Coordinates of C-alpha atoms and ligand atoms in Angstrom, one line a residue:
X165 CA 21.1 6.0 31.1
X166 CA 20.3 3.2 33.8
X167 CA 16.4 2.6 34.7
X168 CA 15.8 1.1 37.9
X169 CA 13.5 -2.0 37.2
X170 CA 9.9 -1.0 38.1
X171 CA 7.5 -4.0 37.3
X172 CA 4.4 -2.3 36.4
X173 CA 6.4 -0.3 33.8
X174 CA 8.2 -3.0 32.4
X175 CA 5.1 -4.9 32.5
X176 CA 3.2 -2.5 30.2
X177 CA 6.2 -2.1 28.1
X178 CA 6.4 -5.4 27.4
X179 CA 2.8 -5.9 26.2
X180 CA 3.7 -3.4 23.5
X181 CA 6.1 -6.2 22.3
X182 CA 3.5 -8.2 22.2
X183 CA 1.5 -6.1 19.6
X184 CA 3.6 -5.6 16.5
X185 CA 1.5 -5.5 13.3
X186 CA 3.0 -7.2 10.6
X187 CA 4.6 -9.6 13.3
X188 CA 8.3 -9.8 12.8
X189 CA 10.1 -12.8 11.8
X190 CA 11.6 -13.1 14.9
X191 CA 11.1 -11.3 18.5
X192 CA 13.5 -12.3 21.4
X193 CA 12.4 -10.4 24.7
X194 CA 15.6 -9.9 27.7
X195 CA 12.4 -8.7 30.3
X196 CA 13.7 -4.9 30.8
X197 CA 12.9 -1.5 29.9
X198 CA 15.0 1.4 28.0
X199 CA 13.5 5.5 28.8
X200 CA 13.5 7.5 26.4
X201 CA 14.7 11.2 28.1
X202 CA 13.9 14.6 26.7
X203 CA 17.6 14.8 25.7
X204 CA 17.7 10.7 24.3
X205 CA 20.3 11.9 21.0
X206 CA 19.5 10.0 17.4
X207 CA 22.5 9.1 15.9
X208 CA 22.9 8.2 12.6
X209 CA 25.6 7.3 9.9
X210 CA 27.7 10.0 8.8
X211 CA 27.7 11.2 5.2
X212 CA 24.3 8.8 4.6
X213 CA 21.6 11.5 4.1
X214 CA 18.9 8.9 3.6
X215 CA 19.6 8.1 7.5
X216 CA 19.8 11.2 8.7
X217 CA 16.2 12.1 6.9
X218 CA 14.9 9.1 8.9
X219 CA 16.3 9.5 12.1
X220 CA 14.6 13.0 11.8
X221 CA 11.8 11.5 10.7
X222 CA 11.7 9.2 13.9
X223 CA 12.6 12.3 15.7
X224 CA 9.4 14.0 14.3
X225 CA 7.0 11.7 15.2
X226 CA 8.3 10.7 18.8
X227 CA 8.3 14.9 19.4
X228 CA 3.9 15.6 19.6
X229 CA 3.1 13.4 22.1
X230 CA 6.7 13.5 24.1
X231 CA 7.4 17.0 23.9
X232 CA 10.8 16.1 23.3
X233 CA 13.2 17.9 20.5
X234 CA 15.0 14.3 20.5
X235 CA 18.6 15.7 18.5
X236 CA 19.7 13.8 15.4
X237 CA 23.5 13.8 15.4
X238 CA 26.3 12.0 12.7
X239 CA 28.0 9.1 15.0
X240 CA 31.5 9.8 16.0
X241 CA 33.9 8.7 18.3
X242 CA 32.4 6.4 21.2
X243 CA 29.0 7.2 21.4
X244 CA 27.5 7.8 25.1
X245 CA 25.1 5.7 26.8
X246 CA 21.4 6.4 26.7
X247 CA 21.7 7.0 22.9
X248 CA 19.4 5.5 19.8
X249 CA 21.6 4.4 16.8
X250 CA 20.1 4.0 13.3
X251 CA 23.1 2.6 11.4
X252 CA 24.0 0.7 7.8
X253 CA 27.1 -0.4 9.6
X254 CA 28.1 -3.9 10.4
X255 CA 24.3 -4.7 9.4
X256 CA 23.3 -8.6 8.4
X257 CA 23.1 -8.1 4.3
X258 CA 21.5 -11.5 4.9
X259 CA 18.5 -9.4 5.9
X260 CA 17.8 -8.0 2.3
X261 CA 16.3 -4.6 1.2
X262 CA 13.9 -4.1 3.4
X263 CA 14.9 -6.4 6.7
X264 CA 16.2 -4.5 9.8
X265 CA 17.4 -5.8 12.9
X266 CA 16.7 -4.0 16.4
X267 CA 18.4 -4.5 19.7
X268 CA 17.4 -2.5 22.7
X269 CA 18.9 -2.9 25.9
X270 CA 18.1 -1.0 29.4
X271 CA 20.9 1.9 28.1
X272 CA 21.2 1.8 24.5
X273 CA 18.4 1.4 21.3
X274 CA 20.5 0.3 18.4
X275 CA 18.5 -0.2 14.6
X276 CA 20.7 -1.9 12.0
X277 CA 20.1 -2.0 8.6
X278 CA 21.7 -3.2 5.4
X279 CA 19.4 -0.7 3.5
X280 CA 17.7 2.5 4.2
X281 CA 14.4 0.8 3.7
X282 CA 14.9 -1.7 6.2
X283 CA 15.8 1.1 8.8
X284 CA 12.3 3.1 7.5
X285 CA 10.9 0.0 8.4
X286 CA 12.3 -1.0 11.5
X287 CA 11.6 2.8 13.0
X288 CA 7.9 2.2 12.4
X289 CA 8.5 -1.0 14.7
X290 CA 10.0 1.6 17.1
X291 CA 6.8 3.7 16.9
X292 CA 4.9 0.3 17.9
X293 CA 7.1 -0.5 20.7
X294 CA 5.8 2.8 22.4
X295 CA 2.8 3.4 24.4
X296 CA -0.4 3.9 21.9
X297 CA -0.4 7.5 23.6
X298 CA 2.9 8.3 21.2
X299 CA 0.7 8.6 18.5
X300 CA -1.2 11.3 20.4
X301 CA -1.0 14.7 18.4
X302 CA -0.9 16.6 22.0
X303 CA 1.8 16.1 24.5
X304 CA 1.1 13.5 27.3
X305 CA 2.6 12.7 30.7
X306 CA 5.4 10.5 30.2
X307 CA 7.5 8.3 31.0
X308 CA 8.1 6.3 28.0
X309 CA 9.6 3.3 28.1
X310 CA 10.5 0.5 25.7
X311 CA 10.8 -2.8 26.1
X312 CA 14.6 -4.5 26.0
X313 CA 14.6 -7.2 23.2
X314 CA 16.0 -8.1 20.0
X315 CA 14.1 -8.2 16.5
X316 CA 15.2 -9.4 13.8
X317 CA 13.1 -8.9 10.7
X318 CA 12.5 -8.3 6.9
X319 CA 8.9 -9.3 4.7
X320 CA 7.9 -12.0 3.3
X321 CA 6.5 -10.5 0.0
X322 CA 8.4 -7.8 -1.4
X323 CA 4.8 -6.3 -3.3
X324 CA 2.9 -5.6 0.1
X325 CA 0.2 -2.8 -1.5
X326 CA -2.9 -1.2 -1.7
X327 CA -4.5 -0.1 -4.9
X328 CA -7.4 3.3 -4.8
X329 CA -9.4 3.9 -7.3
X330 CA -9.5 7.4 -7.9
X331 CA -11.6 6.8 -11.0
X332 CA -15.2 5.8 -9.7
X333 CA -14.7 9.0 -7.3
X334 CA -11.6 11.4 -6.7
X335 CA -9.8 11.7 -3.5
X336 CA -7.7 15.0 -3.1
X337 CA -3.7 15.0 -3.1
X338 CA -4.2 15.3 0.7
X339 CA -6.1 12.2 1.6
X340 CA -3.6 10.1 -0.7
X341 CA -0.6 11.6 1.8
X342 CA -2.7 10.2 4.8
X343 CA -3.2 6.7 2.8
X344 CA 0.7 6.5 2.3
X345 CA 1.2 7.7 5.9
X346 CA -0.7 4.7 7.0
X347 CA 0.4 2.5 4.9
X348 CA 3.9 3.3 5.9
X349 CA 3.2 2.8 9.8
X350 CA 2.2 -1.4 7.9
X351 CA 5.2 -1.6 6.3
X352 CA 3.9 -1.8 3.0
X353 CA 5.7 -0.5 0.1
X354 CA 3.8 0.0 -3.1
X355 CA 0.6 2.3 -4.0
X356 CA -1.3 1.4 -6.9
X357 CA -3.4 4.3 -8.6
X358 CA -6.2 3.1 -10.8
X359 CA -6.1 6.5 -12.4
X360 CA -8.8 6.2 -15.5
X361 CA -12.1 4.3 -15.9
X362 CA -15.3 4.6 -17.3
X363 CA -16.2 7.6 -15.3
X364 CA -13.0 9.4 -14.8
X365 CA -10.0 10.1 -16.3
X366 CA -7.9 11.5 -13.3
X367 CA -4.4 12.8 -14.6
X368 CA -3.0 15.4 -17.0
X369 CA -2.0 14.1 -20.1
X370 CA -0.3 17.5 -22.4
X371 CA -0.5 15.6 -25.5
X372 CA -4.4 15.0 -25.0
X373 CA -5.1 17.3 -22.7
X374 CA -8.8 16.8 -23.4
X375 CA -8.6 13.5 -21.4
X376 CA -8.6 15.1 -17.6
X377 CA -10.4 18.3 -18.7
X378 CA -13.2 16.7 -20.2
X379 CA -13.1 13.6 -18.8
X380 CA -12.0 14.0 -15.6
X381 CA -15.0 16.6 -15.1
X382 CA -17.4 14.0 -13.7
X383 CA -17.7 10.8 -11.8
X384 CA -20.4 7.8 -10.2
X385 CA -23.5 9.9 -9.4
X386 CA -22.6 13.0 -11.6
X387 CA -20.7 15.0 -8.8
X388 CA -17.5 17.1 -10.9
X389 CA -15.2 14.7 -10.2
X390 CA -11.3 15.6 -10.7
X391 CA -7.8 15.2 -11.8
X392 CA -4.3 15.5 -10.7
X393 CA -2.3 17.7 -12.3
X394 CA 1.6 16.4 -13.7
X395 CA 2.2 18.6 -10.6
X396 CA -0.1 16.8 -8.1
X397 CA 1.0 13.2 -8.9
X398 CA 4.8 14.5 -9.1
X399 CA 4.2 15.1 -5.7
X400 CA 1.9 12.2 -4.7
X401 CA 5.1 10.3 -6.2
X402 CA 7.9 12.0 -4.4
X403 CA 5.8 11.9 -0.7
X404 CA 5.1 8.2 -1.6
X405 CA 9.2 7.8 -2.2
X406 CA 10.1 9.5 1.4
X407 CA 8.2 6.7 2.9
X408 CA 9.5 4.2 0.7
X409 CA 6.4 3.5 -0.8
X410 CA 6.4 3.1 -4.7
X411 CA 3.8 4.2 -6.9
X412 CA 2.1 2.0 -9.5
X413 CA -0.1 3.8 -11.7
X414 CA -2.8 2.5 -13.6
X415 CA -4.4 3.0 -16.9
X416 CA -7.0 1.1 -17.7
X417 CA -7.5 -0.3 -21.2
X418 CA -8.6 -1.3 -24.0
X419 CA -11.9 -1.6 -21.4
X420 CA -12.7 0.7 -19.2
X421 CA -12.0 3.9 -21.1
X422 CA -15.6 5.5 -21.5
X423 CA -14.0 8.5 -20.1
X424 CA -11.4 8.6 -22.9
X425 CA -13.9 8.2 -25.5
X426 CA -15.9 11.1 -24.1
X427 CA -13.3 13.3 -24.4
X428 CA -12.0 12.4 -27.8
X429 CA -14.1 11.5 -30.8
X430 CA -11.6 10.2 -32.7
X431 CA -10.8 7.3 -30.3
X432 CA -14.2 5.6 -31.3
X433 CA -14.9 3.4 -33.9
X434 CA -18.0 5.3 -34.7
X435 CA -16.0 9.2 -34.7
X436 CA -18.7 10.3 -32.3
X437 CA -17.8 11.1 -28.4
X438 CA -19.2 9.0 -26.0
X439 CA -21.6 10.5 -23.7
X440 CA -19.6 10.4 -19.9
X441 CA -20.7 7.5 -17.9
X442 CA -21.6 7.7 -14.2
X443 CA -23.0 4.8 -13.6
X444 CA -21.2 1.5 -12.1
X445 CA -21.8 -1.0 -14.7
X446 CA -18.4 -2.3 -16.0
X447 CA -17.6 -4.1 -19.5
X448 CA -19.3 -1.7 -22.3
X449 CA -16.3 0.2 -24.0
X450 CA -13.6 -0.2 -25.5
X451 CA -10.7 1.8 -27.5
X452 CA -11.3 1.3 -31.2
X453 CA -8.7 -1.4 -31.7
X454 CA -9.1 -1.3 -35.8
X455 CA -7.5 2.7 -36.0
X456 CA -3.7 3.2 -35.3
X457 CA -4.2 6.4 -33.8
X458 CA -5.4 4.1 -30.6
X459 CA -2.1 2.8 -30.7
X460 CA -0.4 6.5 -30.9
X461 CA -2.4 7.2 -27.7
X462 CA -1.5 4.2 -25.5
X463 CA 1.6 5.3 -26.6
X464 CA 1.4 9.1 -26.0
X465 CA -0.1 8.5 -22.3
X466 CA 1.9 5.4 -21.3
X467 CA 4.9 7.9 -22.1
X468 CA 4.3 10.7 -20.0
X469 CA 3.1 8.2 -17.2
X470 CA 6.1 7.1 -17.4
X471 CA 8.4 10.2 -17.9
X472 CA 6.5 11.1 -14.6
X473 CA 6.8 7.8 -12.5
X474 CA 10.7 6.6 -11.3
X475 CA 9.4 3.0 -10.8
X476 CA 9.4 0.8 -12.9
X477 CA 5.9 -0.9 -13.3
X478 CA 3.5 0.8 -15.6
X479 CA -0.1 -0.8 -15.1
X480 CA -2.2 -1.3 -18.2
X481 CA -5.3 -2.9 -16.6
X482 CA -6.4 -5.2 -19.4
X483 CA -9.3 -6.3 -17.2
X484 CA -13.3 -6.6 -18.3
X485 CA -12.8 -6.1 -22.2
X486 CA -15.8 -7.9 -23.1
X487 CA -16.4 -5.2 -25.8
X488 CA -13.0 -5.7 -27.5
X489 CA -12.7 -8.5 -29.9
X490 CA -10.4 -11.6 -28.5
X491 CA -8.0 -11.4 -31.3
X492 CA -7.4 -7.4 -31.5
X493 CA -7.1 -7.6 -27.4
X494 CA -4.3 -10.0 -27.5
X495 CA -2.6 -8.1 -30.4
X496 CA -3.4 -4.6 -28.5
X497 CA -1.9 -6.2 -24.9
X498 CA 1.3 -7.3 -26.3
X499 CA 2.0 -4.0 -28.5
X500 CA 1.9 -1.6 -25.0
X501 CA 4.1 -4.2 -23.5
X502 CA 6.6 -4.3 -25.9
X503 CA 6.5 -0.6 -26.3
X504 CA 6.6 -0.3 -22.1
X505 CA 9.7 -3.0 -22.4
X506 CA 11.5 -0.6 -24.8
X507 CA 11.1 2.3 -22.8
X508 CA 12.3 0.6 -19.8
X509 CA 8.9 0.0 -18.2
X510 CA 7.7 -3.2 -17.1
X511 CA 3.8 -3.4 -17.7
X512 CA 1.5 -4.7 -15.5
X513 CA -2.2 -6.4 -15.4
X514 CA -5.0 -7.6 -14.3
X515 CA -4.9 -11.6 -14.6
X516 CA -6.9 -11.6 -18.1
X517 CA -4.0 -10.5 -19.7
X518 CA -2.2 -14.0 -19.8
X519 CA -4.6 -14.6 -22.7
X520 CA -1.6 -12.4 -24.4
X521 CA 2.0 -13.8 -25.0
X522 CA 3.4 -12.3 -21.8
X523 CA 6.7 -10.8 -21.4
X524 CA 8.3 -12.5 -18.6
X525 CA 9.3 -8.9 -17.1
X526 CA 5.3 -8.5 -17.0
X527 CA 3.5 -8.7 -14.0
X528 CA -0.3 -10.2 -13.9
X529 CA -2.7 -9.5 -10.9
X530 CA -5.0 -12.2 -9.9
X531 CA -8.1 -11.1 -9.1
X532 CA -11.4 -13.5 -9.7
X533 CA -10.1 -16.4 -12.7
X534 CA -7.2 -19.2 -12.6
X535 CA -5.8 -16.9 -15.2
X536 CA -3.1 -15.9 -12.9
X537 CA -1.7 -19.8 -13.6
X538 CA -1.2 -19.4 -17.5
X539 CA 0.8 -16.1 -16.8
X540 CA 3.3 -17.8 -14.5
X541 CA 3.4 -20.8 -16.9
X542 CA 4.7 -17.9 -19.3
X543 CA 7.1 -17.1 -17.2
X544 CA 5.4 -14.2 -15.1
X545 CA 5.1 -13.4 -11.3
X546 CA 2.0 -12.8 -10.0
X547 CA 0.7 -10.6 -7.2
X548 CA -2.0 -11.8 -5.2
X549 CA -5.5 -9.9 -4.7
X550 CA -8.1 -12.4 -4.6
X551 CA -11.3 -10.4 -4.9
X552 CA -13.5 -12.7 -2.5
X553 CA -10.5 -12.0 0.7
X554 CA -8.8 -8.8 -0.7
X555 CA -11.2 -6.6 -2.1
X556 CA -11.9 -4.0 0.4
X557 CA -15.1 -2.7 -1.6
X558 CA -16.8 -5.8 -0.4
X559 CA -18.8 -5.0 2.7
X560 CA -17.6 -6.3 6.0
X561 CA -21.5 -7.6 6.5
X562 CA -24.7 -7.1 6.5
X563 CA -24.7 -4.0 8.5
X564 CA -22.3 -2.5 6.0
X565 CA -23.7 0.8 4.4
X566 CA -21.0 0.9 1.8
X567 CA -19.0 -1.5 -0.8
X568 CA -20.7 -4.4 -2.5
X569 CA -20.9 -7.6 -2.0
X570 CA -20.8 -9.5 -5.9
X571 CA -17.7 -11.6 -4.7
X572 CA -19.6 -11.5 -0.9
X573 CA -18.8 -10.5 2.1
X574 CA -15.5 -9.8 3.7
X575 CA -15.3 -9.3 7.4
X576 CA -11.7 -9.0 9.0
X577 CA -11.4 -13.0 9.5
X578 CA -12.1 -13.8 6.4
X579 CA -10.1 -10.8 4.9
X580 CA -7.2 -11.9 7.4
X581 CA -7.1 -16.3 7.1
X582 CA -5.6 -17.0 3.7
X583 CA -2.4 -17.8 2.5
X584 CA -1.2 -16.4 -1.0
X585 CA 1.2 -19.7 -1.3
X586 CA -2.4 -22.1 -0.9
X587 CA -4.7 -19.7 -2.4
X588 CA -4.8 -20.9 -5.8
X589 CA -4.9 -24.9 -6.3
X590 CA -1.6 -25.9 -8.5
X591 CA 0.0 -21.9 -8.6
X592 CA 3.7 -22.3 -8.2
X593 CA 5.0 -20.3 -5.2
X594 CA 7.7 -19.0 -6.8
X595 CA 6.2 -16.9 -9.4
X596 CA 4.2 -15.4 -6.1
X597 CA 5.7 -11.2 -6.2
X598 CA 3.2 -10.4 -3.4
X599 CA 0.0 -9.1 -2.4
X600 CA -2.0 -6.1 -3.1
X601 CA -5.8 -4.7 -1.8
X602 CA -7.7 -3.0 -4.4
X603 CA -10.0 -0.2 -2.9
X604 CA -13.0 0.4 -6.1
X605 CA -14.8 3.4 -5.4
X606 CA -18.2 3.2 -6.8
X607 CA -19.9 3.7 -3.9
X608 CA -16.7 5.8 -1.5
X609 CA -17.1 9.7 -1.6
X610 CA -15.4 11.0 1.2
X611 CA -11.8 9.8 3.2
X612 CA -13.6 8.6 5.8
X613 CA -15.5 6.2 3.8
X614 CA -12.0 5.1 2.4
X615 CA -10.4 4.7 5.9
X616 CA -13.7 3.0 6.7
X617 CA -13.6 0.4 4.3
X618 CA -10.0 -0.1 4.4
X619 CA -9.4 -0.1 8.2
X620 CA -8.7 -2.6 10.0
X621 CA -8.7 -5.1 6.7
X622 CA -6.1 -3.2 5.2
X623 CA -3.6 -3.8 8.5
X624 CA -4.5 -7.2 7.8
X625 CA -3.3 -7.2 4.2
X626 CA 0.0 -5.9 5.7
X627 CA 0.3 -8.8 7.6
X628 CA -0.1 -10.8 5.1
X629 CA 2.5 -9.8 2.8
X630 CA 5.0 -9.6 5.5
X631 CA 5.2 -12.0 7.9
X632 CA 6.1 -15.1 7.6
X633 CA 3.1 -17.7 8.0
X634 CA 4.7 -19.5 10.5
X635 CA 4.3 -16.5 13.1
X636 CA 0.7 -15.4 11.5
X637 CA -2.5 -17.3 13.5
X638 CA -6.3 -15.4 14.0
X639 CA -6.3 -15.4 17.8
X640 CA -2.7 -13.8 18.1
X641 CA -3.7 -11.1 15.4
X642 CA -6.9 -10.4 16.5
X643 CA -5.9 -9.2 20.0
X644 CA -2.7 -7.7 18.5
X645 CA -5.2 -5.6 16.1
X646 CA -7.1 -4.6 19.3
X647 CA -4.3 -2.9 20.5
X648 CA -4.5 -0.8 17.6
X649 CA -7.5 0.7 17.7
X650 CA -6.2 3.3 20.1
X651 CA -3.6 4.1 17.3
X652 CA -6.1 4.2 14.7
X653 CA -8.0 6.7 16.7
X654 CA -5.1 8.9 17.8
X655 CA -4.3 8.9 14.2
X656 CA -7.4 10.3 12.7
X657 CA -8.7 7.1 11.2
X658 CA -12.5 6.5 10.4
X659 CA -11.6 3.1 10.8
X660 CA -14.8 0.0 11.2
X661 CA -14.8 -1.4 14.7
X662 CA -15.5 -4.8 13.8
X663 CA -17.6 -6.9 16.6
X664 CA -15.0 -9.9 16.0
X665 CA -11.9 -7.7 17.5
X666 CA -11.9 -7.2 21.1
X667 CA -10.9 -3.6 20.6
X668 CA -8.9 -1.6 23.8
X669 CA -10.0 1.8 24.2
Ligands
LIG896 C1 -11.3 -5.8 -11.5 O1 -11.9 -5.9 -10.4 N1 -12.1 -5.5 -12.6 C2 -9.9 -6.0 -11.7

């Protein structure tokens, strides 16, 4: 369908193009617009059910604020004007697992992509292109309009995540969903559940089923705390997978296990429980690494984790074990990995793990050492989450009510102006996987203090681990990130409106 040119519209159209968070690799604007109608048909591949669950998916998201049942029909024949295509076919492979290339021209929308990933991705472009009012749960008074252009597009990083600790407090199966939601609509692609810590032990484990019922009971501050059932993360896991989002989970030892050694005597070197921590300090317990039934439950619980998670990283933590002996760490490290590597798993950790012989399969996580440099000297890639730019528990500033500030304060600049390839002095940029923001809980009760805390740095973090640095500079982002805000806000989002964003209402 032909639009006559109407310079306001196309106007406002094209400032949408300006205002894509992660920027893509490469944007080429022709200066026109494309309307969406009530009847605009989704066509997709035929026979590829991945595409047609997406183009439904892009059809269920433009419907609330249209009012449009937009159909989603297998291509055939010569397809009529007016039409959006989401296609595999004659796609750039050159654009790699997650790229997508996007050409819209005043009659036709057409979103190519080599793999279904890279079309998830590129509809979430799609959703940006729009109006912020798409976003709006209620219908609104159209017309919509997209800007003509071409994209072409794919991340730089392929770890772009977020990590939760649903340890320090728990956070329902619910709020998770809205996380992944949001982290979909930022293009990044990997969840990270710190499931067990001191205070918590957060998932069902049949062979010690102890762990969740006894310690999952409480949490910082005492409140009863939680645990997901096989059931829950199953399907934490599977709504994570329909938004191509992988889950990594977490469990955090030979530190960090108070909560274990609450719930089972015999995992203490003493055969007396542990009373259950709610405090915040850190660094105090550890497994007893002198009794081999330790060993049978790293193995018991790193096996039904892993039954229950399709990916294939397994985190092991290996952070803050000051109370383990050097020796029996490094010989307790490279047991689970071997025993993940035989089971198909590939562990990963927090940087302090490279005092181990590393696997090269294994994956260290740079957080607050130049550890992170002896594990890719072994051979291992790295992702990136340098606490004093990428922790979101660190408060924004002084006016922060929640978070910490022990590796200082991280407001949006500073969260947003670092580059993982310069961030550590000598690290070799090919052992960089990506880039990850942990979320620590200690002092985070609620959703809304998670959104608050994560939003807009998190956005940031997205930005980061896809798009190329070449097309990444404050200014740009900052008024980009502006335009969000209305998104945020249509979306639900408790998020923090930082005084150094010019934020549109
Ligand atoms: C950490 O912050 N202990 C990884």
């Amino acid at each position: 369908m032909k639009t006559s040119f109407d310079p306001t519209q196309a106007a406002q159209a094209l400032s949408n193009l300006q205002n894509i968070i992660p920027a893509p690799a490469e944007v080429h604007s022709s200066g026109g617009i494309f309307k969406l109608a009530d009847h605009t048909p989704i066509y997709v591949d035929p026979g590829s059910a991945e595409g047609k669950i997406i183009g439904m998916y892009l059809a269920d998201h433009l419907k609330p604020a249209t009012g449009y049942a937009l159909p989603v029909l297998p291509a055939a024949g010569t397809l009529p004007p007016g039409r959006i295509t989401l296609t595999a076919a004659g796609a750039d492979l050159g654009l790699g697992a997650e790229g997508y290339e996007l050409v819209i021209t005043t009659d036709s929308l057409t979103l190519r992509a080599p793999h279904a990933a890279g079309l998830f991705h590129g509809v979430q472009t799609i959703r940006q292109l729009f109006p912020a009012g798409i976003e709006s749960p209620a219908v609104q008074s159209g017309p919509w309009f997209l800007p003509t252009l071409t994209i072409r597009d794919y991340p730089r990083y392929e770890w772009r995540g977020m990590m939760l600790d649903v340890a320090r407090h728990f956070f329902a199966v619910a709020d998770v969903e809205k996380l992944i939601d949001l982290l979909a609509y930022y293009k990044m692609d990997r969840l990270h559940l710190h499931l067990t810590d001191d205070q918590g032990w957060r998932i069902e484990i049949k062979s010690w089923p102890d762990l969740a019922r006894i310690g999952g009971a409480t949490e910082v501050g005492g409140g009863p705390g939680g645990y997901y059932t096989q059931e829950d993360y199953k399907e934490i896991v599977a709504y994570a997978q329909s938004r191509y989002i992988m889950v990594v989970p977490e469990i955090d030892m030979p530190g960090h296990v108070n909560a274990a050694l609450a719930s089972y005597p015999e995992l203490n070197c003493s055969g007396v429980a542990a009373e259950p921590h709610t405090g915040i300090d850190v660094g105090f317990s550890s497994l007893c690494l002198d009794k081999e039934i330790t060993y049978q439950f790293a193995d018991d619980v790193l096996g039904e984790i892993s039954a229950l998670t399709p990916g294939p990283y397994i985190h092991i933590g290996g952070d803050e074990a000051a109370a383990s002996k050097p020796d029996q760490y490094i010989g307790f490290i490279q047991r689970v990995q071997a025993s993940l590597r035989s089971s198909g798993k590939q562990a990963v950790g927090w940087e302090e793990i490279a005092k181990a012989k590393l696997l090269t399969t294994t994956i260290a996580q740079h957080w607050n050492s130049d550890l992170a440099l002896q594990a890719a000297d072994q051979g291992a890639e790295v992702i990136f989450s340098p606490a004093d730019r990428a922790y979101m528990d660190m408060k924004y500033d002084e006016s922060t009510q929640l978070g910490l500030i022990w590796a200082g304060y991280i407001n949006v600049n500073r969260g947003y102006t670092w580059d993982p390839a310069t961030n550590l002095n000598g690290f070799p940029i090919n052992h960089i996987l990506g880039v990850e923001a942990p979320l620590w809980s200690e002092t985070l009760q609620t959703l809304q203090d998670v959104e608050y805390m994560a939003f807009p740095r998190l956005i940031g973090y997205a930005e980061i681990g896809w798009s190329q640095q070449t097309v990444r500079d404050w200014n740009g982002y900052r008024d980009r990130l502006a335009a969000h805000g209305p998104r945020l806000t249509l979306m639900n989002v408790n998020f923090f409106h930082s005084p150094e964003v010019p934020w549109k209402e």
